PDB file of C-alpha atoms in Angstrom:
ATOM      1  CA  UNK A   1      73.898 -28.861 -21.378  1.00 56.00           C
ATOM      2  CA  UNK A   2      70.572 -27.423 -22.223  1.00 66.00           C
ATOM      3  CA  UNK A   3      69.248 -27.210 -18.539  1.00 70.00           C
ATOM      4  CA  UNK A   4      70.780 -23.699 -17.951  1.00 74.00           C
ATOM      5  CA  UNK A   5      69.011 -22.402 -21.028  1.00 73.00           C
ATOM      6  CA  UNK A   6      65.519 -23.427 -19.468  1.00 71.00           C
ATOM      7  CA  UNK A   7      65.072 -20.369 -17.259  1.00 73.00           C
ATOM      8  CA  UNK A   8      65.944 -17.934 -20.272  1.00 75.00           C
ATOM      9  CA  UNK A   9      63.437 -19.726 -22.634  1.00 71.00           C
ATOM     10  CA  UNK A  10      60.883 -19.776 -19.839  1.00 70.00           C
ATOM     11  CA  UNK A  11      61.257 -16.095 -19.375  1.00 69.00           C
ATOM     12  CA  UNK A  12      61.627 -15.220 -23.013  1.00 71.00           C
ATOM     13  CA  UNK A  13      58.596 -17.151 -24.336  1.00 66.00           C
ATOM     14  CA  UNK A  14      56.218 -18.039 -21.460  1.00 66.00           C
ATOM     15  CA  UNK A  15      56.293 -15.057 -19.315  1.00 65.00           C
ATOM     16  CA  UNK A  16      55.527 -12.385 -22.028  1.00 63.00           C
ATOM     17  CA  UNK A  17      52.680  -9.970 -21.510  1.00 61.00           C
ATOM     18  CA  UNK A  18      49.559 -10.731 -23.488  1.00 58.00           C
ATOM     19  CA  UNK A  19      49.017  -8.829 -26.605  1.00 61.00           C
ATOM     20  CA  UNK A  20      45.256  -8.241 -26.132  1.00 58.00           C
ATOM     21  CA  UNK A  21      43.639  -6.585 -22.960  1.00 56.00           C
ATOM     22  CA  UNK A  22      41.530  -9.516 -21.762  1.00 54.00           C
ATOM     23  CA  UNK A  23      43.806 -12.422 -22.659  1.00 54.00           C
ATOM     24  CA  UNK A  24      45.541 -14.388 -19.767  1.00 52.00           C
ATOM     25  CA  UNK A  25      49.343 -14.933 -19.820  1.00 54.00           C
ATOM     26  CA  UNK A  26      50.749 -17.943 -21.549  1.00 56.00           C
ATOM     27  CA  UNK A  27      51.952 -19.266 -18.091  1.00 60.00           C
ATOM     28  CA  UNK A  28      48.425 -19.401 -16.562  1.00 69.00           C
ATOM     29  CA  UNK A  29      46.991 -20.831 -19.646  1.00 69.00           C
ATOM     30  CA  UNK A  30      49.696 -23.593 -19.425  1.00 74.00           C
ATOM     31  CA  UNK A  31      48.888 -24.238 -15.928  1.00 78.00           C
ATOM     32  CA  UNK A  32      45.233 -24.575 -16.548  1.00 78.00           C
ATOM     33  CA  UNK A  33      45.845 -27.012 -19.387  1.00 78.00           C
ATOM     34  CA  UNK A  34      48.207 -29.014 -17.151  1.00 82.00           C
ATOM     35  CA  UNK A  35      45.533 -28.900 -14.345  1.00 82.00           C
ATOM     36  CA  UNK A  36      42.853 -30.023 -16.934  1.00 81.00           C
ATOM     37  CA  UNK A  37      44.968 -32.899 -18.189  1.00 84.00           C
ATOM     38  CA  UNK A  38      45.926 -34.078 -14.603  1.00 87.00           C
ATOM     39  CA  UNK A  39      42.236 -33.915 -13.646  1.00 84.00           C
ATOM     40  CA  UNK A  40      41.181 -36.306 -16.528  1.00 82.00           C
ATOM     41  CA  UNK A  41      44.003 -38.535 -15.929  1.00 86.00           C
ATOM     42  CA  UNK A  42      43.222 -38.924 -12.352  1.00 86.00           C
ATOM     43  CA  UNK A  43      39.406 -39.179 -12.926  1.00 82.00           C
ATOM     44  CA  UNK A  44      39.398 -41.999 -15.536  1.00 82.00           C
ATOM     45  CA  UNK A  45      41.040 -44.729 -13.546  1.00 85.00           C
ATOM     46  CA  UNK A  46      39.001 -43.874 -10.450  1.00 83.00           C
ATOM     47  CA  UNK A  47      35.745 -43.794 -12.287  1.00 78.00           C
ATOM     48  CA  UNK A  48      36.705 -47.337 -13.785  1.00 79.00           C
ATOM     49  CA  UNK A  49      37.630 -48.510 -10.519  1.00 82.00           C
ATOM     50  CA  UNK A  50      34.471 -47.321  -8.791  1.00 77.00           C
ATOM     51  CA  UNK A  51      32.201 -48.593 -11.784  1.00 73.00           C
ATOM     52  CA  UNK A  52      33.459 -52.022 -11.668  1.00 76.00           C
ATOM     53  CA  UNK A  53      32.780 -52.542  -7.929  1.00 74.00           C
ATOM     54  CA  UNK A  54      29.822 -54.542  -6.807  1.00 69.00           C
ATOM     55  CA  UNK A  55      27.843 -53.801  -3.656  1.00 64.00           C
ATOM     56  CA  UNK A  56      29.118 -55.539  -0.710  1.00 67.00           C
ATOM     57  CA  UNK A  57      27.080 -58.528   0.808  1.00 66.00           C
ATOM     58  CA  UNK A  58      28.959 -58.263   4.104  1.00 70.00           C
ATOM     59  CA  UNK A  59      27.265 -55.183   5.702  1.00 72.00           C
ATOM     60  CA  UNK A  60      24.688 -52.526   4.885  1.00 69.00           C
ATOM     61  CA  UNK A  61      21.577 -53.024   2.859  1.00 65.00           C
ATOM     62  CA  UNK A  62      22.717 -56.075   1.151  1.00 63.00           C
ATOM     63  CA  UNK A  63      23.821 -58.129   4.144  1.00 69.00           C
ATOM     64  CA  UNK A  64      23.256 -61.825   3.658  1.00 68.00           C
ATOM     65  CA  UNK A  65      22.187 -61.620   0.063  1.00 67.00           C
ATOM     66  CA  UNK A  66      23.782 -63.054  -2.825  1.00 68.00           C
ATOM     67  CA  UNK A  67      26.594 -60.737  -4.400  1.00 63.00           C
ATOM     68  CA  UNK A  68      24.546 -59.733  -7.327  1.00 64.00           C
ATOM     69  CA  UNK A  69      21.211 -59.094  -5.511  1.00 63.00           C
ATOM     70  CA  UNK A  70      20.876 -55.312  -6.475  1.00 62.00           C
ATOM     71  CA  UNK A  71      22.102 -55.580  -9.846  1.00 63.00           C
ATOM     72  CA  UNK A  72      20.356 -58.832 -10.611  1.00 70.00           C
ATOM     73  CA  UNK A  73      16.985 -57.324  -9.629  1.00 72.00           C
ATOM     74  CA  UNK A  74      17.556 -54.210 -11.780  1.00 74.00           C
ATOM     75  CA  UNK A  75      18.691 -56.196 -14.827  1.00 77.00           C
ATOM     76  CA  UNK A  76      15.696 -58.633 -14.352  1.00 80.00           C
ATOM     77  CA  UNK A  77      13.176 -55.816 -14.202  1.00 82.00           C
ATOM     78  CA  UNK A  78      14.739 -54.208 -17.298  1.00 82.00           C
ATOM     79  CA  UNK A  79      14.705 -57.510 -19.284  1.00 83.00           C
ATOM     80  CA  UNK A  80      10.991 -57.863 -18.521  1.00 86.00           C
ATOM     81  CA  UNK A  81      10.228 -54.501 -20.534  1.00 86.00           C
ATOM     82  CA  UNK A  82       8.287 -55.071 -23.709  1.00 89.00           C
ATOM     83  CA  UNK A  83      10.203 -52.088 -25.619  1.00 87.00           C
ATOM     84  CA  UNK A  84      13.412 -53.365 -26.999  1.00 90.00           C
ATOM     85  CA  UNK A  85      14.535 -50.021 -27.719  1.00 90.00           C
ATOM     86  CA  UNK A  86      14.091 -49.033 -23.866  1.00 87.00           C
ATOM     87  CA  UNK A  87      15.979 -52.118 -22.949  1.00 88.00           C
ATOM     88  CA  UNK A  88      18.845 -51.152 -25.231  1.00 89.00           C
ATOM     89  CA  UNK A  89      18.995 -47.422 -24.070  1.00 88.00           C
ATOM     90  CA  UNK A  90      18.944 -48.180 -20.294  1.00 85.00           C
ATOM     91  CA  UNK A  91      21.431 -50.967 -20.600  1.00 84.00           C
ATOM     92  CA  UNK A  92      23.858 -48.927 -22.809  1.00 87.00           C
ATOM     93  CA  UNK A  93      23.758 -46.114 -20.059  1.00 84.00           C
ATOM     94  CA  UNK A  94      24.302 -48.516 -17.451  1.00 79.00           C
ATOM     95  CA  UNK A  95      27.748 -49.647 -18.905  1.00 83.00           C
ATOM     96  CA  UNK A  96      30.904 -48.284 -17.061  1.00 80.00           C
ATOM     97  CA  UNK A  97      32.471 -47.056 -20.251  1.00 84.00           C
ATOM     98  CA  UNK A  98      29.414 -45.025 -21.416  1.00 87.00           C
ATOM     99  CA  UNK A  99      29.125 -43.486 -17.690  1.00 84.00           C
ATOM    100  CA  UNK A 100      32.814 -42.612 -17.701  1.00 83.00           C
ATOM    101  CA  UNK A 101      32.503 -40.951 -20.969  1.00 86.00           C
ATOM    102  CA  UNK A 102      29.477 -39.008 -19.918  1.00 88.00           C
ATOM    103  CA  UNK A 103      31.063 -38.013 -16.790  1.00 85.00           C
ATOM    104  CA  UNK A 104      34.026 -36.726 -18.456  1.00 85.00           C
ATOM    105  CA  UNK A 105      32.190 -34.772 -20.955  1.00 89.00           C
ATOM    106  CA  UNK A 106      30.111 -33.395 -18.218  1.00 89.00           C
ATOM    107  CA  UNK A 107      33.181 -32.333 -16.231  1.00 86.00           C
ATOM    108  CA  UNK A 108      34.637 -30.555 -19.387  1.00 87.00           C
ATOM    109  CA  UNK A 109      31.529 -28.685 -19.953  1.00 90.00           C
ATOM    110  CA  UNK A 110      31.366 -27.743 -16.180  1.00 89.00           C
ATOM    111  CA  UNK A 111      35.061 -26.543 -16.454  1.00 87.00           C
ATOM    112  CA  UNK A 112      34.380 -24.668 -19.634  1.00 89.00           C
ATOM    113  CA  UNK A 113      31.503 -22.753 -18.258  1.00 90.00           C
ATOM    114  CA  UNK A 114      33.407 -21.941 -15.025  1.00 87.00           C
ATOM    115  CA  UNK A 115      36.356 -20.619 -17.288  1.00 87.00           C
ATOM    116  CA  UNK A 116      33.845 -18.765 -19.588  1.00 88.00           C
ATOM    117  CA  UNK A 117      32.249 -17.091 -16.452  1.00 87.00           C
ATOM    118  CA  UNK A 118      35.330 -16.232 -14.808  1.00 86.00           C
ATOM    119  CA  UNK A 119      36.706 -14.683 -17.937  1.00 87.00           C
ATOM    120  CA  UNK A 120      33.604 -12.863 -18.459  1.00 89.00           C
ATOM    121  CA  UNK A 121      33.763 -11.419 -15.003  1.00 86.00           C
ATOM    122  CA  UNK A 122      37.283 -10.370 -15.223  1.00 86.00           C
ATOM    123  CA  UNK A 123      36.499  -8.670 -18.612  1.00 89.00           C
ATOM    124  CA  UNK A 124      33.449  -6.912 -17.189  1.00 88.00           C
ATOM    125  CA  UNK A 125      35.662  -5.775 -14.361  1.00 87.00           C
ATOM    126  CA  UNK A 126      38.044  -4.101 -16.517  1.00 88.00           C
ATOM    127  CA  UNK A 127      35.315  -2.415 -18.629  1.00 90.00           C
ATOM    128  CA  UNK A 128      33.745  -1.186 -15.467  1.00 89.00           C
ATOM    129  CA  UNK A 129      37.079   0.136 -14.387  1.00 88.00           C
ATOM    130  CA  UNK A 130      37.716   1.790 -17.649  1.00 89.00           C
ATOM    131  CA  UNK A 131      34.354   3.418 -17.674  1.00 88.00           C
ATOM    132  CA  UNK A 132      34.751   4.889 -14.335  1.00 88.00           C
ATOM    133  CA  UNK A 133      38.223   6.275 -15.205  1.00 87.00           C
ATOM    134  CA  UNK A 134      36.779   7.989 -18.435  1.00 86.00           C
ATOM    135  CA  UNK A 135      33.809   9.264 -16.439  1.00 84.00           C
ATOM    136  CA  UNK A 136      36.279  10.609 -13.865  1.00 83.00           C
ATOM    137  CA  UNK A 137      38.468  12.285 -16.663  1.00 83.00           C
ATOM    138  CA  UNK A 138      35.210  13.760 -18.325  1.00 80.00           C
ATOM    139  CA  UNK A 139      33.868  14.967 -15.048  1.00 73.00           C
ATOM    140  CA  UNK A 140      37.234  16.536 -14.308  1.00 67.00           C
ATOM    141  CA  UNK A 141      37.317  18.278 -17.533  1.00 65.00           C
ATOM    142  CA  UNK A 142      33.757  19.562 -17.233  1.00 62.00           C
ATOM    143  CA  UNK A 143      34.628  20.981 -13.743  1.00 59.00           C
ATOM    144  CA  UNK A 144      37.674  22.967 -15.173  1.00 58.00           C
ATOM    145  CA  UNK A 145      35.566  24.144 -18.031  1.00 58.00           C
ATOM    146  CA  UNK A 146      32.860  25.425 -15.673  1.00 56.00           C
ATOM    147  CA  UNK A 147      35.336  26.948 -13.525  1.00 57.00           C
ATOM    148  CA  UNK A 148      36.846  28.826 -16.725  1.00 53.00           C
ATOM    149  CA  UNK A 149      33.274  29.815 -17.566  1.00 57.00           C
ATOM    150  CA  UNK A 150      32.662  31.317 -14.080  1.00 58.00           C
ATOM    151  CA  UNK A 151      35.931  33.181 -13.994  1.00 56.00           C
ATOM    152  CA  UNK A 152      35.193  34.692 -17.411  1.00 57.00           C
ATOM    153  CA  UNK A 153      31.481  35.626 -16.333  1.00 55.00           C
ATOM    154  CA  UNK A 154      33.027  37.621 -13.335  1.00 53.00           C
ATOM    155  CA  UNK A 155      35.561  39.345 -15.576  1.00 54.00           C
ATOM    156  CA  UNK A 156      32.890  40.531 -17.732  1.00 52.00           C
ATOM    157  CA  UNK A 157      30.859  42.020 -14.916  1.00 49.00           C
TER     158      UNK A 157
END
């Protein structure tokens, strides 16, 4: 029963022009939020799956080695360190959950910077356009006032 009302609601509330000059419409903001949420929802399972994989010992540089050859060498080297704080920090950053969290935060920061840069670029473009139009109007009014002065000057002579 409410399905026929959806297009009206969509047009009435989401497709309204923005109140400020530099703000995007609600539709594009909604789309960007949807894209960001879908990116995060697809990134987290993929990162977890890749993080849990061990290197293959069937081919490549680990061929014929025991399954934990690479990770075992790294862990044994870290455990030989004298500094307990260094061991804790490196092993903490080696956990899949920490790496996923850091990757997610980094992806969000990159997205934020990109959005900020694109908004700043669009805003600068609008300001530049306004400045050009003001300069054209001002130049046109100066030309017309100069023409009037010339006409008055020729009438006096």
